Short mmCIF file of C-alpha atoms in Angstrom, two decimals:
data_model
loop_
_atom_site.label_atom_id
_atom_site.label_comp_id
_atom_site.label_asym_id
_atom_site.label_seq_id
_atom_site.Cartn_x
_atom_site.Cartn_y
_atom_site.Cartn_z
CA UNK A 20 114.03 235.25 115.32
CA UNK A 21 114.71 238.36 117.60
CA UNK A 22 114.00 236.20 120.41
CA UNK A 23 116.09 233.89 119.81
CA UNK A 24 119.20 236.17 119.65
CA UNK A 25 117.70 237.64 123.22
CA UNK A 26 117.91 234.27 124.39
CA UNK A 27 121.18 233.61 123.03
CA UNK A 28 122.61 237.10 124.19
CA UNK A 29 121.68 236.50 127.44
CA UNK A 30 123.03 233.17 127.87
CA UNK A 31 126.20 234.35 126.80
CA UNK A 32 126.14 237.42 129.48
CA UNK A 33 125.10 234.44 131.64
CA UNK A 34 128.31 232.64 131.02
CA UNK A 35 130.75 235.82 131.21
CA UNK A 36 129.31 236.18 134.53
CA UNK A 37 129.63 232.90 136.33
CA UNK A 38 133.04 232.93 134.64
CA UNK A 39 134.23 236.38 136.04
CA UNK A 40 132.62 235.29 139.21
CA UNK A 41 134.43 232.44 139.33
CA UNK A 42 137.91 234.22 138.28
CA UNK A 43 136.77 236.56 141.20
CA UNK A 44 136.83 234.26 143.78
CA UNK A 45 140.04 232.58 142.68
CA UNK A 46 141.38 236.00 143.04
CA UNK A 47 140.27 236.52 146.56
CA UNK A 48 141.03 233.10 147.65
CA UNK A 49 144.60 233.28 147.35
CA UNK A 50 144.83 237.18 148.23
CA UNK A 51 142.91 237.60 151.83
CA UNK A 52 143.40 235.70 154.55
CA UNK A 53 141.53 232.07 154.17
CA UNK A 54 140.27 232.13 157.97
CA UNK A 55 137.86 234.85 157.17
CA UNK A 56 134.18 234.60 157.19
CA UNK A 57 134.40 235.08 153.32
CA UNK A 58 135.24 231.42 152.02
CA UNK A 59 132.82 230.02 155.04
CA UNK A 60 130.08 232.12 153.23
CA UNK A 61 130.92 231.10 149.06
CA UNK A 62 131.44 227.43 150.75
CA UNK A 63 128.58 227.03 152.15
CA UNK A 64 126.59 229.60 149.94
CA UNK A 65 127.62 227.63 146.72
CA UNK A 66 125.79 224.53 148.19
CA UNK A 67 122.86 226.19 149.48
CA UNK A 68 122.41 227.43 145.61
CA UNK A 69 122.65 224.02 144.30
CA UNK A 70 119.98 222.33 146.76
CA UNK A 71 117.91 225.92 146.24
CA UNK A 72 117.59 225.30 142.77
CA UNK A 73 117.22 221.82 142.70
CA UNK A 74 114.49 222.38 145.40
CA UNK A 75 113.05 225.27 143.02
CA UNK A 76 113.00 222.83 139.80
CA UNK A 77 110.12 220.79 141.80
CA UNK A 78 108.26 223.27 143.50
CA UNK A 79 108.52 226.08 141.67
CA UNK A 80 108.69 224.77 138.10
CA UNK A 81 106.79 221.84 138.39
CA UNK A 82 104.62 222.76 140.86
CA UNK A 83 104.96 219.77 143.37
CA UNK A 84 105.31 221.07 147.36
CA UNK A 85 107.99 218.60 148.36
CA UNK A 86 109.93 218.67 151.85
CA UNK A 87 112.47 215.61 151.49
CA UNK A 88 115.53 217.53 150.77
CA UNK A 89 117.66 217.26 153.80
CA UNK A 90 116.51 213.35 153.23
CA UNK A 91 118.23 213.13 149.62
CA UNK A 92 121.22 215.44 150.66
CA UNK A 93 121.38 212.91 153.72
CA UNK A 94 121.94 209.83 151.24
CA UNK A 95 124.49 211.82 148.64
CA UNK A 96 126.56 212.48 151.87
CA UNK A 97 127.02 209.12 153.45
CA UNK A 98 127.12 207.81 149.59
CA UNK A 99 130.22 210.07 149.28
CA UNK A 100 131.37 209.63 152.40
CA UNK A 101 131.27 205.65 152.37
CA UNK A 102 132.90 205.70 148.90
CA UNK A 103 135.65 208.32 149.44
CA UNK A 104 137.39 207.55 153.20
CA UNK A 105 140.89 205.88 152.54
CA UNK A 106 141.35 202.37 152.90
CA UNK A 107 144.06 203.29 155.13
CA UNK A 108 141.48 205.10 157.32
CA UNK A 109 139.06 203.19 157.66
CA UNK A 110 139.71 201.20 160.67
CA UNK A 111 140.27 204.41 162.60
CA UNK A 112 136.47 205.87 161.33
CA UNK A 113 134.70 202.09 161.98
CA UNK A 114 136.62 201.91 164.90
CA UNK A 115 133.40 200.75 166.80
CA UNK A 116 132.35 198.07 163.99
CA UNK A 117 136.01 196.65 163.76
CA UNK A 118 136.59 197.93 160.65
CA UNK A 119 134.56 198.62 157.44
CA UNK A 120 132.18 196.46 155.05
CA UNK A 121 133.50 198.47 152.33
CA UNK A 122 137.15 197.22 151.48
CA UNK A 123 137.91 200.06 148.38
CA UNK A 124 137.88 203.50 148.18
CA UNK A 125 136.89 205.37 144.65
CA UNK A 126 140.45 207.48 145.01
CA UNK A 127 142.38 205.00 145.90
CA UNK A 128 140.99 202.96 142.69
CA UNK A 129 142.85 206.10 140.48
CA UNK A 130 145.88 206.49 142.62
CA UNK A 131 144.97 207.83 145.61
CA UNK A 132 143.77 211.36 147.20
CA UNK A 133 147.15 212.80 147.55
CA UNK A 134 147.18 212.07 143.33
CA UNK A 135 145.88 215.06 141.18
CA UNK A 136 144.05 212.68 139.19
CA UNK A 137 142.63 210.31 141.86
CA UNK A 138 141.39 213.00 143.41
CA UNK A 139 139.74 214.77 141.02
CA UNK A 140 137.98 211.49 139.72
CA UNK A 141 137.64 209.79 142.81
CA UNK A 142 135.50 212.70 144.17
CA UNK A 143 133.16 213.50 141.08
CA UNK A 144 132.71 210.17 140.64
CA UNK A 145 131.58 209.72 144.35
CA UNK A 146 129.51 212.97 143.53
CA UNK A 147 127.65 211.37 140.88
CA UNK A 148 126.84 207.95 142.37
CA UNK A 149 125.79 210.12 145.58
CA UNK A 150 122.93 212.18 143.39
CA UNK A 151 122.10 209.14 141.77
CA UNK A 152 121.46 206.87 144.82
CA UNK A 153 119.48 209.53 145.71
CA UNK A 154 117.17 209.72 142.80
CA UNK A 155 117.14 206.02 142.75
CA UNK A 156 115.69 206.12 145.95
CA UNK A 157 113.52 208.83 144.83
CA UNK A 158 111.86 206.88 141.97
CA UNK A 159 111.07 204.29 144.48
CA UNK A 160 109.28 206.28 146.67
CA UNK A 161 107.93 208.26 144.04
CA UNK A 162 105.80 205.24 142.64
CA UNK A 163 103.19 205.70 146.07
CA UNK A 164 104.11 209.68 147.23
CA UNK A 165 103.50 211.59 143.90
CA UNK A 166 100.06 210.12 143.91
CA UNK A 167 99.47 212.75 146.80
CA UNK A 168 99.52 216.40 146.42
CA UNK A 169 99.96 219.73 148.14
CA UNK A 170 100.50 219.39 151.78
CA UNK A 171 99.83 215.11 151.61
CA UNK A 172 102.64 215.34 149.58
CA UNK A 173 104.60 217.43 151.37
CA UNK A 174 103.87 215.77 154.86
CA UNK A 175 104.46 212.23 152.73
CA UNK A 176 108.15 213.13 151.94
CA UNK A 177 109.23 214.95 155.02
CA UNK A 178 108.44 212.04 157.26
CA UNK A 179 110.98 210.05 154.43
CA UNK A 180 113.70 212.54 156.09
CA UNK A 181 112.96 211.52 159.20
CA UNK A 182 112.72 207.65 157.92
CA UNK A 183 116.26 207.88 156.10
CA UNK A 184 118.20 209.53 159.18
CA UNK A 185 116.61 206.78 161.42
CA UNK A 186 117.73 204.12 159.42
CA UNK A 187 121.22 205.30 158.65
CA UNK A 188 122.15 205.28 162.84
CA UNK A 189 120.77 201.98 162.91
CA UNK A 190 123.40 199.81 164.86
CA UNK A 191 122.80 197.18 162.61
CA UNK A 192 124.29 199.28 159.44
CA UNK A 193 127.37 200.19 161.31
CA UNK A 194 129.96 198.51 159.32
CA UNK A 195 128.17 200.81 156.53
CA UNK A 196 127.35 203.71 157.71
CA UNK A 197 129.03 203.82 161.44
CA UNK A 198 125.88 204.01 163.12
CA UNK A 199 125.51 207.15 164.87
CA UNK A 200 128.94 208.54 164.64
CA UNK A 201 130.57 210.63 162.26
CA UNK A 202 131.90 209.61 158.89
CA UNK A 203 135.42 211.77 158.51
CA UNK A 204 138.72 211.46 157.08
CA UNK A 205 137.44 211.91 153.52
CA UNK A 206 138.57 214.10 151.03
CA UNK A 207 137.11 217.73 151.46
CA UNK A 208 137.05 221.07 149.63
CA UNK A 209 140.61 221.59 150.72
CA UNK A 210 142.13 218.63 149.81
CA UNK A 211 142.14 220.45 146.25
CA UNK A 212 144.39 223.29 147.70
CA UNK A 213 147.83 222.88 145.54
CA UNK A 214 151.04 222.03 147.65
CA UNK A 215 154.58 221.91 147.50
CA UNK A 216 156.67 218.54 148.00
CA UNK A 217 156.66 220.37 152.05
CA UNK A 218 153.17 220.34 152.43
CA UNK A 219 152.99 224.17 152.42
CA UNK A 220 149.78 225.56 150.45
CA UNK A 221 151.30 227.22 147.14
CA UNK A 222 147.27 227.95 145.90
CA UNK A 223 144.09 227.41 147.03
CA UNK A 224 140.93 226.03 145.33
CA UNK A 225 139.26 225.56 148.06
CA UNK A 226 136.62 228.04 147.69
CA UNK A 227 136.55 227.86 143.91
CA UNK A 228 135.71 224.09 143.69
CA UNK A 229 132.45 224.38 145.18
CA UNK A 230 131.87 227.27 142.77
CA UNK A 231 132.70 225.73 139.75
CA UNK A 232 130.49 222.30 140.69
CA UNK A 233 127.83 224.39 141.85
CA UNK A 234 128.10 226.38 138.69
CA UNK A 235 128.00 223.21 136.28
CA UNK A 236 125.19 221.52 138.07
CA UNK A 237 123.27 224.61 137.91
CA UNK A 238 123.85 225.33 134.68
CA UNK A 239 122.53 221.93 133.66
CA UNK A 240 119.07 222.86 135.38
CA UNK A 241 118.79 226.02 133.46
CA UNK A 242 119.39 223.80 130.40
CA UNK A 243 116.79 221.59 131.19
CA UNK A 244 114.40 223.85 132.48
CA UNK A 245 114.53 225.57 129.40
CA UNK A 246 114.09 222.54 127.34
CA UNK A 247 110.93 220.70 126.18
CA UNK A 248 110.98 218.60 129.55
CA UNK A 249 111.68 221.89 131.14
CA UNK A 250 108.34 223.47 129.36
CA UNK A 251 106.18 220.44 130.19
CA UNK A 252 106.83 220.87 133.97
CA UNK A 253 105.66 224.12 133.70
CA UNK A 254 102.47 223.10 131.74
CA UNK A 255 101.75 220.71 134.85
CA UNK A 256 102.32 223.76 137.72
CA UNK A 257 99.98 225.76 135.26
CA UNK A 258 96.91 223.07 135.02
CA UNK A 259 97.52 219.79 135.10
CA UNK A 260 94.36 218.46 133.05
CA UNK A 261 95.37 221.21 130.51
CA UNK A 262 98.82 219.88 130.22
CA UNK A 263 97.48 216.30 130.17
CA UNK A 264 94.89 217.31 127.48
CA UNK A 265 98.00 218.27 125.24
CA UNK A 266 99.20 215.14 125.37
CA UNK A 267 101.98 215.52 128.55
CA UNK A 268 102.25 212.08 130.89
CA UNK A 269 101.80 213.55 134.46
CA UNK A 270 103.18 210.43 136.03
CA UNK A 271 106.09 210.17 134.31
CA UNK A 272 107.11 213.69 134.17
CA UNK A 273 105.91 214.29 137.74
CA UNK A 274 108.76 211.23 138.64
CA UNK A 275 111.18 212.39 136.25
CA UNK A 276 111.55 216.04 137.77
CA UNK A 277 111.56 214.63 141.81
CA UNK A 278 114.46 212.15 140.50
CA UNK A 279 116.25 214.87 138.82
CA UNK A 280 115.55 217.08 141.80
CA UNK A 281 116.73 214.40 144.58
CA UNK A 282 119.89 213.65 141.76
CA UNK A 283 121.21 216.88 142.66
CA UNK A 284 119.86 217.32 145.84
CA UNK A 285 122.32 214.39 146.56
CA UNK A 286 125.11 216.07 144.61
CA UNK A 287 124.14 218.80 147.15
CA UNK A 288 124.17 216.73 150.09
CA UNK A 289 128.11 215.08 149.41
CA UNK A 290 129.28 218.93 148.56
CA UNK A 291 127.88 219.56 151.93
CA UNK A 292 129.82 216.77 153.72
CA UNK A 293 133.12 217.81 152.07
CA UNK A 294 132.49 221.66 153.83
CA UNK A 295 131.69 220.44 156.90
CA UNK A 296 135.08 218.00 156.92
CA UNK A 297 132.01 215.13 158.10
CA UNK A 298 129.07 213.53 157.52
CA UNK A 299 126.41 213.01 160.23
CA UNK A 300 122.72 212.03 160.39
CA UNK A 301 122.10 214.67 162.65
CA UNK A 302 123.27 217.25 161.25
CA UNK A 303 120.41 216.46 158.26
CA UNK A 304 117.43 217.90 160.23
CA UNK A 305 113.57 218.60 159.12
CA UNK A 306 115.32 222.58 159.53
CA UNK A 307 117.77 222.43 157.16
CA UNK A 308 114.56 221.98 154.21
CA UNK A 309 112.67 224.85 155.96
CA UNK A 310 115.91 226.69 155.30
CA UNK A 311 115.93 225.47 151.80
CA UNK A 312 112.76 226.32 151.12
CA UNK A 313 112.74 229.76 152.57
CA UNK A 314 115.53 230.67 150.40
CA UNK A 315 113.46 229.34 147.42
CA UNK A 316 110.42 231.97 148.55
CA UNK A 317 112.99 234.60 149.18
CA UNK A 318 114.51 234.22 145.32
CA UNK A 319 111.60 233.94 144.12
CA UNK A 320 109.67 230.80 143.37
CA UNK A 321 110.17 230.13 139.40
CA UNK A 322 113.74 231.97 139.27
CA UNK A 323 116.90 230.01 139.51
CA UNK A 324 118.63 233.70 139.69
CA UNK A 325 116.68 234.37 142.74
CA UNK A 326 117.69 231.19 144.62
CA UNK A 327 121.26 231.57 144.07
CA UNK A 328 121.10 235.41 144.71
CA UNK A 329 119.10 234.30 147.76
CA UNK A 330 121.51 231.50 149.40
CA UNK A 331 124.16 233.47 149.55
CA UNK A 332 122.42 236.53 151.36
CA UNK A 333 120.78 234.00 153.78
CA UNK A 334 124.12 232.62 154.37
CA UNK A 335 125.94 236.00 154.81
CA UNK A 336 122.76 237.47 157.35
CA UNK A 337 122.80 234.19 159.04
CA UNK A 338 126.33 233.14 159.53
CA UNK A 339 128.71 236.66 158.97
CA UNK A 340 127.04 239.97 159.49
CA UNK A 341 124.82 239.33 162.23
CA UNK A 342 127.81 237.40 164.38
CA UNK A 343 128.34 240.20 166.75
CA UNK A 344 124.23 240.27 168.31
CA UNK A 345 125.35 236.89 169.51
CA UNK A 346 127.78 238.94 171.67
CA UNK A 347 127.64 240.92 175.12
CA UNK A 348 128.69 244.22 174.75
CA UNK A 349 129.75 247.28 177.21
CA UNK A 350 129.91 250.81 176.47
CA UNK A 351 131.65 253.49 178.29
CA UNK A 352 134.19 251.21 179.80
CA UNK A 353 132.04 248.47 180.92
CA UNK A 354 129.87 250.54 182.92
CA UNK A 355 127.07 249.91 180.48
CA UNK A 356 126.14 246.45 179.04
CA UNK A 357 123.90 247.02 175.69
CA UNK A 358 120.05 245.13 176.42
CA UNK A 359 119.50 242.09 174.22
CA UNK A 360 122.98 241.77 172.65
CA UNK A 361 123.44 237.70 173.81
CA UNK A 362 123.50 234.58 172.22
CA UNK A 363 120.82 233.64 170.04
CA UNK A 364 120.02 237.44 170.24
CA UNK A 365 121.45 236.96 166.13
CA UNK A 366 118.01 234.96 165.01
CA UNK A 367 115.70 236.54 166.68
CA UNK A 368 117.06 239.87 164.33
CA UNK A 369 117.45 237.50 161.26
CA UNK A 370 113.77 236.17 161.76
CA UNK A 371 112.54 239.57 161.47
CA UNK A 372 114.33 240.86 158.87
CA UNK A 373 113.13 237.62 157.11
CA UNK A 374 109.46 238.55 157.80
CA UNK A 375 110.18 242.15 156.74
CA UNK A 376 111.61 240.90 153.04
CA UNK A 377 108.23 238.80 152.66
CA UNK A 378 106.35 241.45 153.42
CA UNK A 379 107.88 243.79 150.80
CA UNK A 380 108.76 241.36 148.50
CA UNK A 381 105.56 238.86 148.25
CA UNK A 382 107.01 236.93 145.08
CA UNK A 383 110.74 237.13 146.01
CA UNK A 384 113.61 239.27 145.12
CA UNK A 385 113.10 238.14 141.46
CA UNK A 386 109.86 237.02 141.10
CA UNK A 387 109.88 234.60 138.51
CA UNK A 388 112.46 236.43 136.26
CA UNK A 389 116.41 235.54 135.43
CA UNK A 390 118.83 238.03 136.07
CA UNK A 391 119.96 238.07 132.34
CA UNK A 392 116.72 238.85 132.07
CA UNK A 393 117.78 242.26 133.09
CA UNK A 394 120.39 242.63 129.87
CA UNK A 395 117.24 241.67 127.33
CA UNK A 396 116.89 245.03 125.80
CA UNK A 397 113.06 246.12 125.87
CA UNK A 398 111.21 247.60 123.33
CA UNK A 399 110.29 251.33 123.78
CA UNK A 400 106.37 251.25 124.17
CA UNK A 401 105.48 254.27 121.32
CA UNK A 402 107.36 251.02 119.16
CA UNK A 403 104.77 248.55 120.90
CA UNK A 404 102.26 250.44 120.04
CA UNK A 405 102.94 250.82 116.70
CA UNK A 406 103.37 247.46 116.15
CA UNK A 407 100.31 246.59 117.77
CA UNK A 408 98.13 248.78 115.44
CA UNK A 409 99.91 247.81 112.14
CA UNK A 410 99.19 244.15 113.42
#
């Protein structure tokens, strides 16, 4: 009973938290300047999360070593992207096909992007058909791959990355996917900025949208992972004949948590697509899931906490603090240039503070804890104790 009300304290904290954060970053949005490095970071940190988690849901709770997330984000990109250009637009994006395959456009279906409403459902709509071509696809290569495991596996869905960008510049699927080029002109984080009949920004959301998405889709892997599907993944990372003993079917739960993974992997990928203003094959590479993973060890493998936490400090170090070791600098009026300080000067320092934080911090910043974890209030040990020898 006591832990119950633990578990229902925290989530409450939980929620207060992602809703003051979210308040938070309204607040700055609309009060600093919205060129600074800032809304670059929560953009692209909010996505990072997302794909972190999702990533974490597979390998860390169910114990599978997969490496086809840039794949799956790859697919919930162009899926947004195809679905979400104007009609109007189109012939100017397929200019080299003579137009597109695809005659309709989700927001124009509801009124158009410049509509509040067509908008807002033309884009989550988009969002969800995106993570769910992408765990379709993952159920069909998860019939052959999840036979594998560890690194078979690992190598198995990695090489789909590579597959899936191949086949998405294919010439032949250029009225689709416009071969090699860029997909553009779709709607984007700040197309939910609020304007006046000028065209003058009154309020921007353009930072808090891909807060509040991130938040929801994250907050529906916490809810599973803490459910009985949730429980039986982590039966099957414990001991898999165990967990079969007790009754758990491996294959289908193993297929159900990589579909669920790639579902919002995808979700992650179109999010992506609408901060970058595009969506290109190349920009999908085999590094992008080294960074994903990375940020799962970093968080802590088994902690959703740590992965968010995580995303947005490898963001910040990687994109914003370290900017100015990319830099040549002079001291004492240019009579002096400072060794080292050139470009790509910033990774080599980021790839050794990386190293340093693994050193010190072998199971992540939080291990395999939550941070409401943190508000649970512990029991004094002379009360342990006591317990213990009455029981």
């Amino acid at each position: 009973m006591l832990q119950k009300q633990n578990n229902k304290r925290g989530a409450w904290i939980a929620l207060l938290c992602v809703a003051a954060l979210l308040i938070l970053v309204m607040v700055l949005e609309n009060t600093i300047k919205p060129t600074h490095m800032l809304f670059t970071v929560l953009k692209k940190g909010a996505v990072y999360a997302l794909v972190a988690c999702s990533m974490n849901l597979l390998n860390g709770f169910t114990g599978l070593f997969s490496l086809g997330q840039a794949g799956f984000m790859l697919v919930g990109a162009y899926t947004y992207a195809i679905l979400t250009i104007p009609v109007a637009d189109r012939d100017a994006v397929y200019y080299l096909y003579n137009g597109s395959a695809l005659k309709f456009s989700l927001p124009d279906l509801f009124g158009g992007a410049n509509s509040p409403v067509g908008l807002i459902l033309g884009v989550l709509i988009a969002l969800v058909l995106a993570g769910c071509m992408s765990a379709l696809i993952a159920w069909l290569i998860g019939l052959p791959v999840l036979r594998l495991k560890s690194d078979y596996l690992a190598i198995a869905t990695l090489g789909f990355g590579e597959i899936v960008r191949s086949v998405l510049q294919w010439d032949k699927l250029g009225p689709v996917t416009n071969g090699a080029n860029a997909l553009k002109n779709f709607p984007t984080f700040s197309s939910f900025n609020i304007k006046n009949a000028s065209g003058e920004v009154i309020f921007r959301l353009s930072a808090f949208v891909p807060f509040l998405l991130a938040a929801v889709c994250i907050g529906i892997i916490v809810l599973l992972i803490n459910s009985s599907y949730g429980r039986a993944f982590k039966a099957i990372r414990e001991d898999e004949v165990a967990a079969e003993a007790m009754g758990i079917n491996l294959a289908q739960h193993k297929r159900l948590s990589f579909c669920i993974s790639s579902f919002f992997a995808g979700v992650g990928g179109g999010m992506f697509a609408m901060f970058a203003n595009q969506a290109q094959a190349k920009t999908f590479t085999t590094a992008m899931t080294y960074e994903f993973l990375l940020i799962v060890v970093i968080g802590g493998i088994g902690s959703i906490s740590g992965s968010c936490i995580a995303s947005f400090l490898y963001v910040a170090a990687s994109e914003w603090w370290l900017r100015f070791l990319d830099s040549e600098t002079y001291l004492f009026n240019g009579t002096f240039k400072v060794p080292f300080l050139r470009t790509g000067f910033r990774m080599v320092v980021f790839s050794i503070i990386i190293m340093i934080v693994v050193l010190f911090f072998r199971r992540g910043i939080m291990g395999d804890k939550e941070l409401f974890d943190l508000f649970r209030p512990r029991k004094p040990k002379q009360m342990a104790k006591a317990g213990d020898h009455n029981g």
